[in-house]
Short mmCIF file of C-alpha atoms in Angstrom, two decimals:
data_model
loop_
_atom_site.label_atom_id
_atom_site.label_comp_id
_atom_site.label_asym_id
_atom_site.label_seq_id
_atom_site.Cartn_x
_atom_site.Cartn_y
_atom_site.Cartn_z
CA MET A 1 -6.97 -7.58 0.14
CA LEU A 2 -7.10 -9.51 3.05
CA GLY A 3 -8.89 -12.91 2.29
CA THR A 4 -6.04 -13.07 -0.61
CA PHE A 5 -3.60 -12.89 2.25
CA LEU A 6 -5.28 -15.28 4.02
CA VAL A 7 -5.52 -17.58 0.94
CA GLY A 8 -1.85 -16.66 0.49
CA CYS A 9 -0.90 -18.09 4.57
CA ALA A 10 -3.22 -21.56 3.92
CA ARG A 11 -1.52 -22.24 0.32
CA ALA A 12 2.07 -21.11 2.08
CA ASN A 13 0.94 -24.01 5.09
CA ILE A 14 1.49 -20.93 7.87
CA SER A 15 -0.60 -22.43 10.52
CA ASN A 16 -0.22 -20.70 13.80
CA ALA A 17 -1.57 -16.52 11.44
CA VAL A 18 -3.75 -14.47 13.70
CA VAL A 19 -5.38 -11.97 12.55
CA VAL A 20 -6.08 -8.86 14.76
CA ALA A 21 -9.33 -7.33 14.26
CA LEU A 22 -10.30 -3.55 15.19
CA ASP A 23 -14.05 -4.80 14.62
CA ASP A 24 -16.58 -7.76 14.91
CA ALA A 25 -17.39 -7.60 11.01
CA THR A 26 -13.54 -7.96 10.06
CA ALA A 27 -13.32 -11.22 12.73
CA GLN A 28 -16.81 -12.19 10.80
CA PHE A 29 -14.76 -12.45 7.82
CA ALA A 30 -11.57 -13.75 8.24
CA ARG A 31 -13.07 -16.67 10.59
CA GLY A 32 -15.34 -17.03 7.24
CA LYS A 33 -11.64 -17.99 4.88
CA GLY A 34 -10.80 -20.64 7.90
CA ALA A 35 -8.44 -18.23 9.97
CA HIS A 36 -7.98 -17.65 13.48
CA THR A 37 -8.69 -14.49 15.13
CA TYR A 38 -8.34 -12.35 18.04
CA VAL A 39 -10.64 -9.03 18.34
CA ARG A 40 -9.33 -5.98 19.88
CA LYS A 41 -11.73 -3.10 20.00
CA LEU A 42 -8.72 -0.35 20.50
CA PRO A 43 -9.34 3.27 19.18
CA ALA A 44 -7.12 5.61 17.97
CA GLN A 45 -6.15 7.88 20.53
CA ILE A 46 -4.04 11.19 21.72
CA GLU A 47 -2.48 11.79 24.42
CA ILE A 48 -3.37 15.43 26.23
CA GLY A 49 -1.83 15.82 29.18
CA ARG A 50 -2.67 13.15 31.31
CA ASP A 51 -5.84 11.79 29.48
CA CYS A 52 -5.82 9.66 25.72
CA ILE A 53 -8.95 11.08 24.12
CA PRO A 54 -9.90 8.70 20.99
CA ILE A 55 -9.55 10.90 17.83
CA GLY A 56 -12.03 9.02 16.32
CA SER A 57 -9.44 7.95 13.12
CA THR A 58 -9.33 5.96 10.68
CA ASP A 59 -6.49 6.26 8.15
CA ASN A 60 -4.49 3.89 7.23
CA HIS A 61 -1.82 5.72 9.52
CA ALA A 62 -3.80 5.64 12.79
CA THR A 63 -4.45 2.62 12.09
CA SER A 64 -1.40 1.07 11.58
CA GLY A 65 -0.11 2.16 14.62
CA LEU A 66 -2.14 0.57 17.21
CA LYS A 67 -0.09 -2.54 16.18
CA PHE A 68 2.67 -1.08 18.80
CA ALA A 69 -0.28 -1.74 20.89
CA VAL A 70 -1.14 -5.22 20.42
CA LEU A 71 2.42 -6.09 20.24
CA HIS A 72 3.23 -4.97 23.55
CA GLU A 73 0.61 -7.12 24.51
CA PHE A 74 1.90 -10.07 22.63
CA LEU A 75 5.09 -9.52 24.51
CA SER A 76 4.13 -8.73 27.81
CA ALA A 77 2.61 -12.78 27.87
CA GLY A 78 5.61 -14.36 26.69
CA CYS A 79 4.70 -14.17 23.32
CA SER A 80 6.89 -13.64 20.41
CA VAL A 81 5.21 -12.46 16.88
CA LEU A 82 6.15 -12.09 13.30
CA LEU A 83 3.83 -8.97 12.39
CA SER A 84 2.86 -8.74 8.92
CA ASP A 85 0.47 -6.30 6.83
CA VAL A 86 -2.21 -7.35 4.87
CA ASP A 87 -0.67 -6.16 1.76
CA VAL A 88 2.47 -9.31 1.98
CA LEU A 89 1.97 -12.34 -0.29
CA TRP A 90 2.92 -15.69 1.62
CA MET A 91 4.55 -18.47 -0.27
CA GLN A 92 6.37 -20.05 2.23
CA ASN A 93 6.27 -20.76 5.49
CA PRO A 94 9.14 -18.74 7.64
CA PHE A 95 9.11 -21.27 10.94
CA THR A 96 10.42 -23.89 8.60
CA LEU A 97 13.22 -21.66 6.45
CA PRO A 98 16.46 -20.34 7.55
CA SER A 99 15.91 -17.34 6.35
CA LEU A 100 14.36 -16.11 9.62
CA TYR A 101 17.24 -16.55 12.67
CA ARG A 102 14.68 -15.42 15.86
CA ASP A 103 18.41 -14.67 17.23
CA ALA A 104 17.76 -10.76 17.50
CA ASP A 105 15.46 -8.29 19.78
CA VAL A 106 14.01 -6.76 16.08
CA GLU A 107 14.56 -8.94 12.89
CA GLY A 108 12.78 -6.29 10.19
CA MET A 109 12.24 -6.33 6.67
CA THR A 110 13.85 -3.94 4.92
CA ASP A 111 13.00 -1.33 1.49
CA GLY A 112 16.67 -1.62 0.21
CA TRP A 113 17.56 -3.40 -2.98
CA ASP A 114 20.56 -4.99 -2.86
CA ASP A 115 23.63 -5.44 -0.23
CA VAL A 116 24.14 -1.71 0.43
CA THR A 117 20.52 -0.46 0.66
CA ALA A 118 19.91 -2.54 2.90
CA TYR A 119 22.43 -3.42 4.84
CA GLY A 120 24.03 -0.17 4.98
CA TYR A 121 27.43 1.37 4.16
CA GLU A 122 29.93 4.11 5.11
CA TRP A 123 29.11 7.84 4.12
CA PRO A 124 31.97 9.77 3.62
CA SER A 125 32.19 12.40 5.03
CA HIS A 126 33.80 14.68 7.59
CA THR A 127 31.77 12.60 10.66
CA ARG A 128 30.93 9.09 9.52
CA SER A 129 27.71 7.62 9.34
CA LEU A 130 26.23 4.78 8.45
CA ARG A 131 23.64 4.86 5.59
CA LEU A 132 21.28 1.86 4.81
CA GLY A 133 17.54 1.87 3.55
CA ALA A 134 14.19 1.85 5.82
CA ARG A 135 12.91 -0.63 7.86
CA ASN A 136 9.52 -1.75 6.65
CA SER A 137 6.79 -1.45 10.26
CA GLY A 138 4.72 -4.12 7.80
CA LEU A 139 6.66 -6.90 8.27
CA PHE A 140 9.17 -7.52 11.40
CA TYR A 141 9.47 -10.18 13.94
CA VAL A 142 10.24 -9.07 16.95
CA ARG A 143 11.07 -11.15 20.00
CA ALA A 144 9.51 -11.40 23.26
CA THR A 145 12.48 -9.90 25.22
CA VAL A 146 12.91 -6.98 27.83
CA GLU A 147 14.26 -5.23 25.17
CA ALA A 148 11.68 -5.45 23.06
CA VAL A 149 9.14 -5.03 25.86
CA ARG A 150 10.51 -1.85 26.26
CA MET A 151 10.46 -0.38 22.62
CA MET A 152 7.01 -1.27 22.04
CA ALA A 153 5.96 0.33 25.01
CA ARG A 154 7.39 3.57 23.80
CA LEU A 155 5.59 3.41 19.91
CA LYS A 156 2.67 3.19 21.83
CA GLY A 157 3.08 6.50 23.44
CA ARG A 158 4.38 8.09 20.81
CA MET A 159 1.46 7.19 18.96
CA GLN A 160 -0.14 8.62 21.31
CA ARG A 161 1.23 11.75 21.97
CA GLU A 162 1.90 12.34 18.64
CA ALA A 163 -1.23 11.08 16.83
CA ARG A 164 -2.35 14.38 14.43
CA PRO A 165 -6.22 15.89 16.39
CA PRO A 166 -7.59 18.71 14.16
CA ALA A 167 -5.43 21.71 15.91
CA ARG A 168 -2.37 19.51 15.41
CA PRO A 169 -1.36 19.85 11.32
CA HIS A 170 1.62 16.75 11.66
CA ALA A 171 1.55 13.17 13.37
CA VAL A 172 4.67 10.65 13.72
CA TRP A 173 4.16 7.65 11.09
CA ASP A 174 4.33 4.46 12.21
CA GLN A 175 7.10 3.62 10.52
CA THR A 176 9.04 6.46 10.98
CA ALA A 177 8.66 6.05 14.85
CA TYR A 178 9.73 2.50 14.16
CA ASN A 179 12.88 3.33 12.98
CA GLU A 180 14.01 6.29 15.38
CA GLU A 181 13.10 4.06 18.07
CA MET A 182 15.13 1.36 16.36
CA TRP A 183 18.41 3.50 15.93
CA TRP A 184 17.89 6.24 18.26
CA ALA A 185 20.86 6.58 21.27
CA ALA A 186 19.84 7.50 24.50
CA LEU A 187 18.41 11.05 25.04
CA PRO A 188 18.54 12.76 28.86
CA ARG A 189 15.58 11.56 29.66
CA GLU A 190 14.92 8.71 27.56
CA PRO A 191 17.73 5.59 27.86
CA ALA A 192 18.35 3.77 25.17
CA HIS A 193 16.26 0.38 24.71
CA GLY A 194 18.90 -1.99 23.96
CA ILE A 195 17.83 -3.63 21.49
CA ALA A 196 19.67 -6.20 19.34
CA ALA A 197 18.39 -5.97 15.63
CA ARG A 198 19.14 -8.08 12.53
CA VAL A 199 17.58 -7.23 8.75
CA MET A 200 15.93 -9.49 6.50
CA ASN A 201 17.72 -11.04 3.61
CA TYR A 202 16.05 -8.84 0.74
CA LEU A 203 16.11 -11.89 -1.52
CA CYS A 204 14.05 -14.35 0.73
CA HIS A 205 11.92 -11.26 1.98
CA MET A 206 11.46 -8.73 -0.68
CA ASN A 207 9.81 -5.27 -1.10
CA SER A 208 8.06 -4.95 -4.84
CA LYS A 209 11.10 -3.16 -5.65
CA THR A 210 13.10 -5.28 -5.26
CA PHE A 211 10.92 -8.02 -7.03
CA PHE A 212 9.28 -5.35 -9.96
CA ARG A 213 12.31 -3.56 -10.55
CA TYR A 214 14.71 -6.28 -10.29
CA MET A 215 13.97 -10.31 -9.56
CA ARG A 216 11.36 -10.03 -12.62
CA GLU A 217 13.97 -9.17 -15.42
CA ASP A 218 16.22 -11.13 -14.42
CA ASP A 219 14.66 -14.86 -16.11
CA GLN A 220 17.63 -16.96 -14.34
CA LEU A 221 16.62 -15.37 -10.97
CA LEU A 222 12.90 -15.29 -11.91
CA ALA A 223 12.83 -18.83 -12.95
CA ARG A 224 14.92 -20.72 -10.27
CA HIS A 225 14.15 -18.52 -7.30
CA ARG A 226 11.35 -18.55 -5.10
CA PRO A 227 10.82 -15.34 -2.39
CA VAL A 228 9.42 -16.22 1.44
CA SER A 229 7.22 -13.45 1.35
CA LEU A 230 6.58 -10.18 -0.78
CA HIS A 231 5.43 -6.44 0.21
CA ILE A 232 3.57 -4.95 -1.88
CA ASN A 233 4.39 -1.83 -0.09
CA TYR A 234 6.19 0.59 -2.75
CA HIS A 235 3.48 0.41 -5.79
CA PRO A 236 -0.24 2.17 -5.45
CA GLU A 237 -2.20 -0.97 -7.20
CA LYS A 238 -1.29 -3.18 -4.71
CA LEU A 239 -4.41 -5.65 -4.88
CA PRO A 240 -3.61 -5.80 -8.51
CA ARG A 241 0.05 -6.25 -7.91
CA MET A 242 -1.01 -9.37 -5.08
CA GLU A 243 -2.61 -10.70 -7.80
CA ASP A 244 -0.48 -11.40 -9.91
CA ALA A 245 2.44 -12.94 -8.21
CA PHE A 246 -0.21 -15.06 -6.37
CA ALA A 247 -1.41 -16.36 -10.33
CA ARG A 248 2.43 -16.63 -10.61
CA TYR A 249 3.39 -18.58 -7.44
CA HIS A 250 0.63 -20.37 -6.06
CA GLY A 251 -2.17 -20.27 -9.40
CA ALA A 252 -5.19 -19.82 -9.39
CA ALA A 253 -7.98 -22.09 -7.99
CA PRO A 254 -11.90 -22.97 -7.91
CA ASP A 255 -11.58 -21.61 -4.39
CA VAL A 256 -9.64 -18.09 -5.13
CA ASP A 257 -10.87 -14.72 -6.54
CA LEU A 258 -7.72 -12.99 -8.12
CA GLY A 259 -10.26 -10.41 -9.22
CA ASN A 260 -12.11 -11.68 -12.35
CA GLY A 261 -13.84 -14.43 -10.62
CA LEU A 262 -13.48 -17.39 -8.87
CA GLY A 263 -11.48 -19.99 -10.46
CA ARG A 264 -9.90 -17.90 -13.04
CA PRO A 265 -7.16 -16.20 -14.12
CA THR A 266 -6.11 -12.27 -13.39
CA LYS A 267 -7.74 -9.14 -15.46
CA ARG A 268 -3.59 -9.37 -16.47
CA ALA A 269 -2.84 -12.91 -17.56
CA ALA A 270 -2.94 -12.25 -21.37
CA GLN A 271 -0.68 -9.30 -20.91
CA GLY A 272 1.53 -11.84 -18.99
CA GLY A 273 0.30 -11.11 -15.17
CA ILE A 274 3.25 -9.63 -13.51
CA HIS A 275 5.31 -8.75 -16.40
CA ALA A 276 1.44 -6.24 -17.26
CA TRP A 277 3.08 -4.27 -14.51
CA HIS A 278 5.34 -0.98 -14.94
CA TRP A 279 8.46 -1.17 -13.03
CA GLY A 280 7.41 2.28 -11.50
CA VAL A 281 3.20 3.05 -11.56
CA GLY A 282 1.03 1.01 -13.53
CA LEU A 283 0.81 -0.77 -16.31
CA LYS A 284 2.96 -0.75 -18.83
CA ALA A 285 0.37 -0.97 -21.76
CA GLY A 286 -1.00 2.29 -19.42
CA LYS A 287 2.40 4.59 -19.80
CA TRP A 288 1.00 6.59 -22.93
CA CYS A 289 -1.43 7.61 -20.79
CA ARG A 290 0.37 8.53 -18.12
CA GLU A 291 3.10 10.47 -20.66
CA ALA A 292 0.80 12.29 -22.70
CA PRO A 293 0.99 16.12 -22.87
CA ARG A 294 -1.26 17.53 -21.21
CA VAL A 295 -2.98 21.22 -21.74
CA ARG A 296 -5.73 22.37 -18.64
CA GLY A 297 -9.15 22.92 -19.65
CA ALA A 298 -10.73 22.90 -22.95
CA PRO A 299 -9.45 24.91 -25.41
CA GLY A 300 -9.92 23.51 -29.07
CA SER A 301 -12.26 20.40 -27.55
CA ALA A 302 -16.00 19.64 -28.21
CA LEU A 303 -16.16 17.24 -25.70
CA GLY A 304 -14.47 19.87 -23.27
CA GLY A 305 -16.74 22.67 -24.56
CA ARG A 306 -20.15 21.12 -24.28
CA LEU A 307 -19.12 20.11 -20.32
CA VAL A 308 -18.00 23.08 -19.98
CA ALA A 309 -21.20 24.45 -21.33
CA ALA A 310 -23.48 22.12 -19.40
CA GLY A 311 -22.20 23.84 -15.89
CA GLY A 312 -19.40 20.63 -15.51
CA ARG A 313 -20.71 18.89 -12.82
CA ALA A 314 -21.55 15.43 -12.54
CA THR A 315 -20.87 11.78 -10.64
CA TRP A 316 -17.97 10.25 -10.75
CA SER A 317 -19.14 5.74 -10.74
CA GLY A 318 -22.31 7.03 -8.89
CA ILE A 319 -20.24 9.67 -6.94
CA SER A 320 -21.36 13.24 -6.77
CA GLY A 321 -19.68 16.25 -6.60
CA LEU A 322 -17.61 16.56 -9.76
CA HIS A 323 -16.72 19.87 -11.03
CA PHE A 324 -15.29 20.44 -14.26
CA HIS A 325 -13.87 24.79 -14.12
CA ALA A 326 -13.65 26.07 -17.03
CA GLY A 327 -9.94 26.76 -16.43
CA GLY A 328 -8.77 23.58 -16.11
CA ALA A 329 -9.25 23.19 -12.33
CA LEU A 330 -11.13 19.94 -10.99
CA ASP A 331 -12.97 19.18 -7.46
CA THR A 332 -13.74 16.15 -6.41
CA PRO A 333 -15.06 14.19 -3.18
CA TRP A 334 -11.83 12.86 -2.85
CA GLY A 335 -9.56 16.32 -3.08
CA SER A 336 -9.16 19.04 -6.00
CA GLY A 337 -7.12 18.16 -9.10
CA SER A 338 -7.18 19.32 -13.04
CA TRP A 339 -8.93 18.71 -15.82
CA GLY A 340 -7.93 19.67 -20.01
CA THR A 341 -6.81 17.80 -23.10
CA LEU A 342 -4.32 15.25 -24.57
CA LYS A 343 -3.64 13.33 -27.44
CA LYS A 344 -3.67 9.96 -27.51
CA PRO A 345 -0.40 8.92 -29.58
CA GLY A 346 -1.34 7.23 -32.97
CA ALA A 347 -4.68 8.71 -32.97
CA GLU A 348 -4.36 12.37 -32.46
CA HIS A 349 -8.24 12.45 -33.44
CA GLU A 350 -10.02 10.93 -30.86
CA ASP A 351 -11.17 14.30 -28.58
CA LEU A 352 -10.21 12.82 -25.51
CA LEU A 353 -9.65 14.52 -21.92
CA PHE A 354 -7.80 14.00 -18.70
CA ALA A 355 -8.68 14.31 -15.33
CA ASP A 356 -5.82 13.95 -12.84
CA PHE A 357 -6.09 14.03 -8.47
CA ILE A 358 -5.48 12.23 -5.66
CA GLY A 359 -2.06 11.19 -7.35
CA GLN A 360 -4.29 9.15 -9.79
CA GLN A 361 -4.48 9.93 -13.71
CA HIS A 362 -7.63 9.41 -15.98
CA VAL A 363 -7.97 9.78 -19.50
CA VAL A 364 -12.12 10.59 -20.44
CA GLY A 365 -14.13 10.01 -23.77
CA PRO A 366 -17.78 9.37 -25.32
CA HIS A 367 -19.52 6.26 -23.71
CA ALA A 368 -20.66 3.95 -25.66
CA ASP A 369 -24.41 5.14 -24.38
CA GLY A 370 -23.64 8.85 -25.89
CA TRP A 371 -23.44 11.95 -23.87
CA PRO A 372 -24.33 12.71 -21.40
CA ARG A 373 -22.32 9.72 -19.94
CA LEU A 374 -18.68 9.21 -20.34
CA THR A 375 -16.21 6.58 -19.37
CA SER A 376 -13.06 6.83 -17.85
CA THR A 377 -10.58 5.16 -17.83
CA ARG A 378 -7.51 4.98 -15.43
CA CYS A 379 -4.02 5.12 -16.48
CA ALA A 380 -2.65 2.62 -13.56
CA ASP A 381 -5.02 -0.35 -14.32
CA PHE A 382 -7.37 0.48 -17.22
CA GLU A 383 -9.84 0.28 -14.57
CA ASN A 384 -13.41 1.98 -16.62
CA VAL A 385 -15.94 4.35 -14.47
CA THR A 386 -18.93 6.12 -16.02
CA VAL A 387 -19.09 9.84 -15.54
CA VAL A 388 -22.64 10.86 -15.91
CA VAL A 389 -22.80 15.40 -16.74
CA HIS A 390 -26.02 16.83 -15.36
CA GLU A 391 -27.07 19.27 -17.77
CA GLY A 392 -27.71 22.48 -16.65
CA GLY A 393 -25.25 22.46 -14.10
#
């Protein structure tokens, strides 16, 4: 994904992008793409008493929270920053356009999709309040002001104090803290930051819900409007959707691999590229797969019965640790799930199984090489992997 992001920046003529790398390997990769780099080896930490202790977490939330420490350093040096996650595709240079006002301490992208959700509305209740979509912590411009430095310092501290060690079940999400610190009033021992905040135009700096659910379905808007950026923040298929958006706005080129080889169109090009995707989850063609009725276990399935009789243990794309239990429970190295039988509309005679875990749905059927190999197809993007059943458990 970082490679697609960097090529997108180059296509948009953004020459002042800097990749803040947490390790040397990432920096080396970015430099290979012609990017400027700054290596800052910051470990995720938790504050216990007066000590900051590394927690060794490398999950996306722990890593993402480190951005505030980096931003505090830049702002303290007098350098204003437009922060961008790598799942953002840039189609135009924001520094040459009026879409970036640069008149507030914090100017952030919204998760909203219209005027009401993006800019807010008064909630008619007994207590007057303002409701609006969250500001996304993956894309925002922050000026080098005293107020912004104060906000980043407090966010940096919260990421350390409210991190999740083994003994603490809940941790603050960087986006939650970012929004809270932007809107919270002063507290008894916590003065307000005093920042001025602005929301970015939701049609210039788009989130993926706005793009795939609304703009894509509006023929005139799609034909005439070129967003400045597109953040694939609403959808789990981040890279493939990003690749199809890249193909639409920048096109394929000999130096670009959009998931199908250098210079070649994306794997969804024949299905319309960006139009192949459902506005919700997955490909439009996979709707039947996601919505097919499922029955746990293997009642009436010869394939399922054979799997159970073999002991139910298998490898998934070469990774061991799968266990298909007789009652429909599924153990995987990534978490628990379920499995059983399902019927494909128009092909009810096919003996197919489902295997659903960690939020992804799969259809499992016979492999071209025969038993004990099976083919698993992910419903979201039709990616195939080989499942090998271990005879005798």
